[in-house]
């Protein structure tokens, strides 16, 4: 029996964020170029996007390319950019079949006009889909995002539109690149590392975390369902003491 059938429909995480780690190491372990690992990683994206839809996940955020990734060898970066463009075209039937709306967070202006054109077209074509939002974090880092939030808050305060004493966590939530969706309930990281690597630092304050040694290209649907099953067996306290019969919710002061 698939673990999908064992998942409790009323306790599916609304938002799952994934750090897709291990593409390069997967390739190196097989004597292949690192770029081949990224090609195989795209297949895993396809599998997990469909698995998330089947499980009832509403938002799936994938850490696809960090700001630090620009410092990788030029050949690898160029290969990644070419792969990104081709995927945005080739995966469109998958998006439309499954009702997936594509969203992008990050420094989009860092990409070439060709890449931005492919992004814009994919965003336009999927904007009417409502089953699940697939959010790609591209040229993204949490420190960049939080710096942008501070800068915007300072601009609004200087113009008189925002009083410093009125700034709250809700204010910050509204200025984040992720303001259109809830914070992740579950953060999954593949590849064996146990760190968050500058990803959604504000948003994962109370996320449950699931680490697996499996490299991203080998991450299967059943492994994804296993992460959800693990999430469903945890008690989320958000720093509070639970009261009998009352579900706990995170504060957004």
PDB file of N, CA and C in Angstrom, residues 154-205:
ATOM      1  N   UNK A 154      12.019  51.145   5.872  1.00  0.00           N
ATOM      2  CA  UNK A 154      12.687  52.424   6.083  1.00  0.00           C
ATOM      3  C   UNK A 154      12.153  53.482   5.124  1.00  0.00           C
ATOM      4  N   UNK A 155      11.936  53.100   3.872  1.00  0.00           N
ATOM      5  CA  UNK A 155      11.393  54.035   2.882  1.00  0.00           C
ATOM      6  C   UNK A 155      10.006  54.498   3.307  1.00  0.00           C
ATOM      7  N   UNK A 156       9.167  53.566   3.743  1.00  0.00           N
ATOM      8  CA  UNK A 156       7.811  53.931   4.154  1.00  0.00           C
ATOM      9  C   UNK A 156       7.820  54.798   5.408  1.00  0.00           C
ATOM     10  N   UNK A 157       8.746  54.502   6.326  1.00  0.00           N
ATOM     11  CA  UNK A 157       8.841  55.311   7.538  1.00  0.00           C
ATOM     12  C   UNK A 157       9.308  56.723   7.203  1.00  0.00           C
ATOM     13  N   UNK A 158      10.270  56.839   6.296  1.00  0.00           N
ATOM     14  CA  UNK A 158      10.780  58.155   5.908  1.00  0.00           C
ATOM     15  C   UNK A 158       9.722  58.995   5.219  1.00  0.00           C
ATOM     16  N   UNK A 159       8.824  58.347   4.501  1.00  0.00           N
ATOM     17  CA  UNK A 159       7.769  59.072   3.790  1.00  0.00           C
ATOM     18  C   UNK A 159       6.568  59.365   4.680  1.00  0.00           C
ATOM     19  N   UNK A 160       6.568  58.807   5.885  1.00  0.00           N
ATOM     20  CA  UNK A 160       5.459  59.028   6.805  1.00  0.00           C
ATOM     21  C   UNK A 160       4.333  58.034   6.662  1.00  0.00           C
ATOM     22  N   UNK A 161       4.487  57.049   5.773  1.00  0.00           N
ATOM     23  CA  UNK A 161       3.433  56.048   5.573  1.00  0.00           C
ATOM     24  C   UNK A 161       3.454  54.959   6.626  1.00  0.00           C
ATOM     25  N   UNK A 162       4.544  54.863   7.389  1.00  0.00           N
ATOM     26  CA  UNK A 162       4.660  53.805   8.390  1.00  0.00           C
ATOM     27  C   UNK A 162       5.392  54.351   9.608  1.00  0.00           C
ATOM     28  N   UNK A 163       4.740  54.280  10.768  1.00  0.00           N
ATOM     29  CA  UNK A 163       5.386  54.718  11.999  1.00  0.00           C
ATOM     30  C   UNK A 163       6.201  53.570  12.579  1.00  0.00           C
ATOM     31  N   UNK A 164       7.450  53.832  12.981  1.00  0.00           N
ATOM     32  CA  UNK A 164       8.291  52.748  13.515  1.00  0.00           C
ATOM     33  C   UNK A 164       7.618  51.971  14.638  1.00  0.00           C
ATOM     34  N   UNK A 165       6.880  52.672  15.496  1.00  0.00           N
ATOM     35  CA  UNK A 165       6.246  51.993  16.621  1.00  0.00           C
ATOM     36  C   UNK A 165       5.105  51.077  16.192  1.00  0.00           C
ATOM     37  N   UNK A 166       4.668  51.203  14.945  1.00  0.00           N
ATOM     38  CA  UNK A 166       3.580  50.355  14.444  1.00  0.00           C
ATOM     39  C   UNK A 166       4.088  49.098  13.734  1.00  0.00           C
ATOM     40  N   UNK A 167       5.398  48.989  13.582  1.00  0.00           N
ATOM     41  CA  UNK A 167       5.952  47.820  12.902  1.00  0.00           C
ATOM     42  C   UNK A 167       5.809  46.593  13.788  1.00  0.00           C
ATOM     43  N   UNK A 168       5.210  45.540  13.238  1.00  0.00           N
ATOM     44  CA  UNK A 168       5.008  44.285  13.952  1.00  0.00           C
ATOM     45  C   UNK A 168       5.435  43.128  13.054  1.00  0.00           C
ATOM     46  N   UNK A 169       5.333  41.918  13.572  1.00  0.00           N
ATOM     47  CA  UNK A 169       5.657  40.760  12.743  1.00  0.00           C
ATOM     48  C   UNK A 169       4.710  40.672  11.548  1.00  0.00           C
ATOM     49  N   UNK A 170       3.476  41.132  11.722  1.00  0.00           N
ATOM     50  CA  UNK A 170       2.532  41.138  10.599  1.00  0.00           C
ATOM     51  C   UNK A 170       2.988  42.110   9.509  1.00  0.00           C
ATOM     52  N   UNK A 171       3.560  43.227   9.934  1.00  0.00           N
ATOM     53  CA  UNK A 171       4.104  44.181   8.960  1.00  0.00           C
ATOM     54  C   UNK A 171       5.177  43.512   8.121  1.00  0.00           C
ATOM     55  N   UNK A 172       6.075  42.807   8.787  1.00  0.00           N
ATOM     56  CA  UNK A 172       7.158  42.127   8.076  1.00  0.00           C
ATOM     57  C   UNK A 172       6.606  41.037   7.169  1.00  0.00           C
ATOM     58  N   UNK A 173       5.634  40.271   7.677  1.00  0.00           N
ATOM     59  CA  UNK A 173       5.001  39.236   6.848  1.00  0.00           C
ATOM     60  C   UNK A 173       4.510  39.823   5.532  1.00  0.00           C
ATOM     61  N   UNK A 174       3.912  40.997   5.612  1.00  0.00           N
ATOM     62  CA  UNK A 174       3.327  41.614   4.434  1.00  0.00           C
ATOM     63  C   UNK A 174       4.340  42.149   3.444  1.00  0.00           C
ATOM     64  N   UNK A 175       5.581  42.320   3.884  1.00  0.00           N
ATOM     65  CA  UNK A 175       6.631  42.845   3.006  1.00  0.00           C
ATOM     66  C   UNK A 175       7.528  41.754   2.424  1.00  0.00           C
ATOM     67  N   UNK A 176       7.358  40.529   2.886  1.00  0.00           N
ATOM     68  CA  UNK A 176       8.185  39.429   2.414  1.00  0.00           C
ATOM     69  C   UNK A 176       7.816  39.023   0.993  1.00  0.00           C
ATOM     70  N   UNK A 177       8.751  38.414   0.308  1.00  0.00           N
ATOM     71  CA  UNK A 177       8.484  37.900  -1.044  1.00  0.00           C
ATOM     72  C   UNK A 177       7.433  36.808  -1.016  1.00  0.00           C
ATOM     73  N   UNK A 178       7.242  36.195   0.144  1.00  0.00           N
ATOM     74  CA  UNK A 178       6.290  35.091   0.299  1.00  0.00           C
ATOM     75  C   UNK A 178       4.960  35.536   0.888  1.00  0.00           C
ATOM     76  N   UNK A 179       4.658  36.818   0.827  1.00  0.00           N
ATOM     77  CA  UNK A 179       3.468  37.346   1.508  1.00  0.00           C
ATOM     78  C   UNK A 179       2.157  36.762   0.995  1.00  0.00           C
ATOM     79  N   UNK A 180       2.183  36.132  -0.180  1.00  0.00           N
ATOM     80  CA  UNK A 180       0.962  35.588  -0.770  1.00  0.00           C
ATOM     81  C   UNK A 180       0.604  34.197  -0.242  1.00  0.00           C
ATOM     82  N   UNK A 181       1.447  33.640   0.623  1.00  0.00           N
ATOM     83  CA  UNK A 181       1.173  32.286   1.106  1.00  0.00           C
ATOM     84  C   UNK A 181       1.539  32.148   2.572  1.00  0.00           C
ATOM     85  N   UNK A 182       1.019  31.112   3.252  1.00  0.00           N
ATOM     86  CA  UNK A 182       1.350  30.918   4.669  1.00  0.00           C
ATOM     87  C   UNK A 182       2.785  30.437   4.840  1.00  0.00           C
ATOM     88  N   UNK A 183       3.289  30.539   6.054  1.00  0.00           N
ATOM     89  CA  UNK A 183       4.619  30.017   6.351  1.00  0.00           C
ATOM     90  C   UNK A 183       4.639  28.505   6.142  1.00  0.00           C
ATOM     91  N   UNK A 184       5.811  27.943   5.825  1.00  0.00           N
ATOM     92  CA  UNK A 184       5.887  26.485   5.648  1.00  0.00           C
ATOM     93  C   UNK A 184       5.515  25.743   6.931  1.00  0.00           C
ATOM     94  N   UNK A 185       4.684  24.732   6.785  1.00  0.00           N
ATOM     95  CA  UNK A 185       4.416  23.828   7.907  1.00  0.00           C
ATOM     96  C   UNK A 185       5.551  22.827   8.040  1.00  0.00           C
ATOM     97  N   UNK A 186       6.128  22.456   6.890  1.00  0.00           N
ATOM     98  CA  UNK A 186       7.144  21.409   6.847  1.00  0.00           C
ATOM     99  C   UNK A 186       8.284  21.832   5.933  1.00  0.00           C
ATOM    100  N   UNK A 187       9.508  21.709   6.430  1.00  0.00           N
ATOM    101  CA  UNK A 187      10.704  21.943   5.622  1.00  0.00           C
ATOM    102  C   UNK A 187      11.425  20.619   5.431  1.00  0.00           C
ATOM    103  N   UNK A 188      11.627  20.228   4.180  1.00  0.00           N
ATOM    104  CA  UNK A 188      12.315  18.986   3.843  1.00  0.00           C
ATOM    105  C   UNK A 188      13.669  19.326   3.229  1.00  0.00           C
ATOM    106  N   UNK A 189      14.712  18.643   3.676  1.00  0.00           N
ATOM    107  CA  UNK A 189      16.018  18.798   3.031  1.00  0.00           C
ATOM    108  C   UNK A 189      16.563  17.416   2.687  1.00  0.00           C
ATOM    109  N   UNK A 190      16.933  17.248   1.433  1.00  0.00           N
ATOM    110  CA  UNK A 190      17.560  16.013   0.996  1.00  0.00           C
ATOM    111  C   UNK A 190      19.084  16.176   1.031  1.00  0.00           C
ATOM    112  N   UNK A 191      19.809  15.081   0.808  1.00  0.00           N
ATOM    113  CA  UNK A 191      21.259  15.164   0.631  1.00  0.00           C
ATOM    114  C   UNK A 191      22.099  14.972   1.866  1.00  0.00           C
ATOM    115  N   UNK A 192      21.471  14.806   3.030  1.00  0.00           N
ATOM    116  CA  UNK A 192      22.227  14.478   4.230  1.00  0.00           C
ATOM    117  C   UNK A 192      22.669  15.634   5.100  1.00  0.00           C
ATOM    118  N   UNK A 193      22.694  16.860   4.569  1.00  0.00           N
ATOM    119  CA  UNK A 193      23.082  18.008   5.394  1.00  0.00           C
ATOM    120  C   UNK A 193      21.920  18.413   6.309  1.00  0.00           C
ATOM    121  N   UNK A 194      22.257  18.942   7.494  1.00  0.00           N
ATOM    122  CA  UNK A 194      21.227  19.339   8.441  1.00  0.00           C
ATOM    123  C   UNK A 194      21.387  20.811   8.788  1.00  0.00           C
ATOM    124  N   UNK A 195      21.117  21.630   7.806  1.00  0.00           N
ATOM    125  CA  UNK A 195      21.144  23.084   7.963  1.00  0.00           C
ATOM    126  C   UNK A 195      20.128  23.669   6.984  1.00  0.00           C
ATOM    127  N   UNK A 196      19.812  24.962   7.155  1.00  0.00           N
ATOM    128  CA  UNK A 196      18.766  25.570   6.332  1.00  0.00           C
ATOM    129  C   UNK A 196      19.314  26.455   5.227  1.00  0.00           C
ATOM    130  N   UNK A 197      20.617  26.701   5.210  1.00  0.00           N
ATOM    131  CA  UNK A 197      21.294  27.319   4.063  1.00  0.00           C
ATOM    132  C   UNK A 197      20.633  28.601   3.547  1.00  0.00           C
ATOM    133  N   UNK A 198      20.335  29.505   4.473  1.00  0.00           N
ATOM    134  CA  UNK A 198      19.872  30.842   4.060  1.00  0.00           C
ATOM    135  C   UNK A 198      18.540  30.790   3.323  1.00  0.00           C
ATOM    136  N   UNK A 199      17.657  29.902   3.743  1.00  0.00           N
ATOM    137  CA  UNK A 199      16.381  29.683   3.062  1.00  0.00           C
ATOM    138  C   UNK A 199      15.214  29.979   3.997  1.00  0.00           C
ATOM    139  N   UNK A 200      14.405  30.968   3.649  1.00  0.00           N
ATOM    140  CA  UNK A 200      13.155  31.278   4.363  1.00  0.00           C
ATOM    141  C   UNK A 200      13.365  31.390   5.876  1.00  0.00           C
ATOM    142  N   UNK A 201      14.403  32.115   6.292  1.00  0.00           N
ATOM    143  CA  UNK A 201      14.772  32.150   7.705  1.00  0.00           C
ATOM    144  C   UNK A 201      13.664  32.707   8.597  1.00  0.00           C
ATOM    145  N   UNK A 202      12.970  33.720   8.139  1.00  0.00           N
ATOM    146  CA  UNK A 202      11.864  34.277   8.925  1.00  0.00           C
ATOM    147  C   UNK A 202      10.694  33.300   8.944  1.00  0.00           C
ATOM    148  N   UNK A 203      10.377  32.732   7.801  1.00  0.00           N
ATOM    149  CA  UNK A 203       9.164  31.944   7.628  1.00  0.00           C
ATOM    150  C   UNK A 203       9.203  30.588   8.331  1.00  0.00           C
ATOM    151  N   UNK A 204      10.385  30.022   8.552  1.00  0.00           N
ATOM    152  CA  UNK A 204      10.446  28.674   9.119  1.00  0.00           C
ATOM    153  C   UNK A 204      10.622  28.678  10.631  1.00  0.00           C
ATOM    154  N   UNK A 205      10.285  29.782  11.265  1.00  0.00           N
ATOM    155  CA  UNK A 205      10.471  29.892  12.719  1.00  0.00           C
ATOM    156  C   UNK A 205       9.845  28.722  13.466  1.00  0.00           C
TER     157      UNK A 205
END
